Tab-separated table of C-alpha atoms in Angstrom:
chain	number	residue	atom	x	y	z
A	1	GLY	CA	0.000	0.000	0.000
A	2	GLU	CA	0.901	3.649	-0.195
A	3	VAL	CA	0.211	6.444	2.270
A	4	ARG	CA	-0.408	9.907	0.852
A	5	ILE	CA	-0.513	12.961	3.066
A	6	ALA	CA	-2.000	16.302	2.074
A	7	ASP	CA	0.460	19.222	2.176
A	8	ASN	CA	-1.444	20.984	4.948
A	9	GLU	CA	-2.220	17.867	7.033
A	10	LYS	CA	-0.562	18.136	10.440
A	11	ILE	CA	1.969	15.519	11.533
A	12	LEU	CA	4.028	14.905	14.662
A	13	THR	CA	7.788	15.551	14.269
A	14	VAL	CA	10.739	14.873	16.572
A	15	ASP	CA	14.181	16.373	15.853
A	16	ARG	CA	17.603	15.040	16.906
A	17	LYS	CA	17.429	17.028	20.148
A	18	GLY	CA	14.095	15.437	21.110
A	19	THR	CA	11.995	18.528	20.409
A	20	VAL	CA	8.438	17.506	19.524
A	21	GLU	CA	6.333	19.666	17.212
A	22	ILE	CA	3.103	19.357	15.295
A	23	LEU	CA	3.590	20.849	11.829
A	24	PRO	CA	1.829	20.835	8.469
A	25	TYR	CA	3.388	18.114	6.303
A	26	ASN	CA	4.810	20.559	3.716
A	27	GLU	CA	6.648	22.471	6.471
A	28	ALA	CA	7.900	19.316	8.198
A	29	ILE	CA	9.568	17.876	5.094
A	30	ASN	CA	11.463	21.140	4.537
A	31	LYS	CA	12.474	21.686	8.178
A	32	ASN	CA	16.139	21.137	8.999
A	33	GLU	CA	18.317	21.347	12.065
A	34	GLU	CA	19.758	24.739	13.038
A	35	ASN	CA	16.998	26.567	11.097
A	36	SER	CA	18.654	26.104	7.718
A	37	VAL	CA	16.581	26.845	4.649
A	38	VAL	CA	15.922	24.322	1.871
A	39	LYS	CA	14.781	25.455	-1.557
A	40	ARG	CA	13.892	23.149	-4.373
A	41	ASN	CA	14.393	23.664	-8.080
A	42	VAL	CA	15.924	27.116	-8.465
A	43	ARG	CA	15.964	27.844	-12.196
A	44	LEU	CA	18.687	30.093	-13.598
A	45	THR	CA	18.710	31.208	-17.229
A	46	SER	CA	21.066	33.134	-19.452
A	47	SER	CA	20.950	34.176	-23.071
A	48	ILE	CA	22.603	36.112	-25.850
A	49	ILE	CA	20.002	37.310	-28.317
A	50	GLY	CA	20.942	39.861	-30.962
A	51	GLY	CA	24.083	40.773	-29.019
A	52	VAL	CA	22.099	41.492	-25.809
A	53	HIS	CA	23.215	39.515	-22.756
A	54	SER	CA	20.850	38.483	-19.988
A	55	PHE	CA	22.050	36.524	-16.949
A	56	LYS	CA	19.961	35.243	-14.033
A	57	GLY	CA	21.603	35.063	-10.625
A	58	TRP	CA	20.545	33.893	-7.158
A	59	SER	CA	20.938	35.392	-3.688
A	60	PHE	CA	20.864	32.773	-0.927
A	61	ALA	CA	20.272	35.263	1.907
A	62	ASP	CA	17.294	36.895	0.184
A	63	GLY	CA	16.061	33.725	-1.493
A	64	SER	CA	15.605	35.748	-4.649
A	65	TYR	CA	16.648	35.997	-8.266
A	66	THR	CA	18.866	38.768	-9.582
A	67	ASP	CA	18.898	40.146	-13.127
A	68	ASN	CA	22.307	40.943	-14.570
A	69	THR	CA	23.634	42.149	-17.899
A	70	MET	CA	27.290	41.533	-16.994
A	71	VAL	CA	29.057	38.523	-15.512
A	72	HIS	CA	31.644	40.630	-13.708
A	73	ASN	CA	30.587	42.236	-10.426
A	74	PHE	CA	27.140	40.615	-10.609
A	75	ASP	CA	24.361	40.833	-8.022
A	76	GLY	CA	23.664	37.737	-5.929
A	77	ASP	CA	25.860	34.818	-4.866
A	78	VAL	CA	25.758	32.647	-7.999
A	79	LEU	CA	25.112	33.340	-11.667
A	80	LEU	CA	24.588	31.296	-14.797
A	81	GLY	CA	26.744	32.938	-17.445
A	82	CYS	CA	27.045	31.967	-21.091
A	83	GLY	CA	29.882	29.561	-20.569
A	84	ASN	CA	30.008	28.818	-16.845
A	85	PHE	CA	28.157	28.636	-13.549
A	86	MET	CA	29.815	31.399	-11.559
A	87	PHE	CA	30.235	32.092	-7.858
A	88	LYS	CA	30.673	35.587	-6.444
A	89	GLU	CA	34.363	36.434	-6.055
A	90	GLY	CA	35.615	35.241	-2.669
A	91	THR	CA	33.183	32.313	-2.446
A	92	GLY	CA	34.773	28.972	-1.615
A	93	CYS	CA	33.405	25.905	-3.367
A	94	LYS	CA	34.202	22.258	-2.752
A	95	GLU	CA	32.616	19.131	-4.167
A	96	ILE	CA	31.366	16.882	-1.381
A	97	THR	CA	30.864	13.152	-1.782
A	98	GLY	CA	29.398	10.284	0.198
A	99	TYR	CA	25.794	11.497	0.079
A	100	SER	CA	22.980	10.314	-2.158
A	101	SER	CA	21.244	13.722	-2.196
A	102	ILE	CA	21.238	17.160	-0.610
A	103	VAL	CA	18.707	15.937	1.968
A	104	ASP	CA	21.411	13.710	3.501
A	105	VAL	CA	23.938	16.546	4.000
A	106	LYS	CA	23.891	17.590	7.662
A	107	GLU	CA	27.293	19.338	7.883
A	108	VAL	CA	29.774	20.795	5.386
A	109	PRO	CA	33.580	21.157	5.538
A	110	GLU	CA	34.910	24.380	7.075
A	111	SER	CA	36.680	25.445	3.919
A	112	GLY	CA	37.973	24.077	0.691
A	113	SER	CA	39.486	24.882	-2.636
A	114	THR	CA	37.589	27.065	-5.043
A	115	ASP	CA	36.428	24.998	-8.004
A	116	PHE	CA	35.669	28.141	-9.988
A	117	PRO	CA	34.154	28.420	-12.501
A	118	LEU	CA	32.122	25.295	-13.252
A	119	LEU	CA	32.007	25.036	-17.007
A	120	LEU	CA	28.650	24.579	-18.688
A	121	ASP	CA	29.985	21.618	-20.662
A	122	ASP	CA	30.578	19.873	-17.358
A	123	LEU	CA	27.222	20.750	-15.778
A	124	ALA	CA	25.206	18.160	-17.709
A	125	ALA	CA	27.645	15.515	-16.438
A	126	LYS	CA	27.521	16.964	-12.913
A	127	ARG	CA	23.801	16.310	-12.406
A	128	GLY	CA	23.332	15.118	-8.834
A	129	LYS	CA	26.788	16.321	-7.700
A	130	LEU	CA	26.902	18.218	-4.404
A	131	TYR	CA	28.966	21.310	-3.619
A	132	ALA	CA	29.592	23.054	-0.300
A	133	LEU	CA	29.832	26.830	-0.589
A	134	LYS	CA	31.308	29.262	1.892
A	135	LEU	CA	29.852	32.574	0.773
A	136	ARG	CA	31.606	35.934	1.010
A	137	SER	CA	29.261	36.756	3.895
A	138	GLY	CA	30.726	33.855	5.926
A	139	LYS	CA	27.470	31.881	5.649
A	140	TYR	CA	27.293	28.366	4.222
A	141	ALA	CA	25.198	26.774	1.507
A	142	VAL	CA	25.031	23.398	-0.200
A	143	ILE	CA	23.908	23.006	-3.807
A	144	GLU	CA	22.952	19.944	-5.794
A	145	ILE	CA	23.180	20.323	-9.552
A	146	GLY	CA	19.901	19.479	-11.283
A	147	THR	CA	19.200	19.727	-14.977
A	148	PHE	CA	21.137	21.700	-17.552
A	149	THR	CA	20.167	22.532	-21.127
A	150	SER	CA	21.601	24.734	-23.836
A	151	THR	CA	20.122	25.721	-27.180
A	152	SER	CA	21.502	27.677	-30.075
A	153	SER	CA	20.022	28.876	-33.336
A	154	PHE	CA	20.831	31.518	-35.895
A	155	THR	CA	17.539	33.375	-35.334
A	156	SER	CA	17.080	33.074	-31.572
A	157	GLY	CA	20.695	33.190	-30.361
A	158	GLU	CA	22.037	31.109	-27.492
A	159	SER	CA	20.235	30.240	-24.284
A	160	PHE	CA	21.143	28.204	-21.230
A	161	GLU	CA	19.123	26.894	-18.297
A	162	LEU	CA	20.311	25.309	-15.050
A	163	THR	CA	18.236	24.054	-12.149
A	164	PHE	CA	19.690	23.313	-8.735
A	165	TYR	CA	18.559	22.526	-5.219
A	166	TYR	CA	20.084	24.203	-2.205
A	167	LYS	CA	20.308	24.426	1.565
A	168	TYR	CA	21.312	27.734	3.104
A	169	GLN	CA	22.477	28.225	6.697
A	170	PRO	CA	21.801	31.862	7.733
A	171	SER	CA	23.403	31.441	11.182
A	172	GLY	CA	26.906	30.917	9.770
A	173	SER	CA	27.017	27.391	11.201
A	174	ARG	CA	28.275	24.533	9.038
A	175	ILE	CA	25.528	22.294	10.448
A	176	PHE	CA	22.289	21.981	8.474
């Protein structure tokens, strides 16, 4: 058999510290230790159409998209350029292994090398790969690469799309 729960149906939850709460199902599945934030399926796009560049970025702290026309000194923490997935200057990035998905990541390394930039050609092959980020703000995030597509035509130019999942820790802790 299969049990299906409505998003707003309340369930009993117990965290690792023994705290018991009654939460709506949709909140409980997204709740993490240390008040980290989980977001699913962020979609970044970029394009060059008729010589006009358009790049979508993402700000972890605000949980919002940024619109950019340049890849240098862009707004947000990450950006999908036309050629690479970029991190804001000063952001540390390290691939993490040993997890089947972002849901399993409970703590990230303190620091690591900067694997910067991630080339678009590699992103399709990196689907499901996990990366720990130490942002310029000193906060931590984890991203899991989702889907990546690129299209090119003489009339419509080039366009790229990347989806990723993330966890963001606003407290500055490495524990999620």
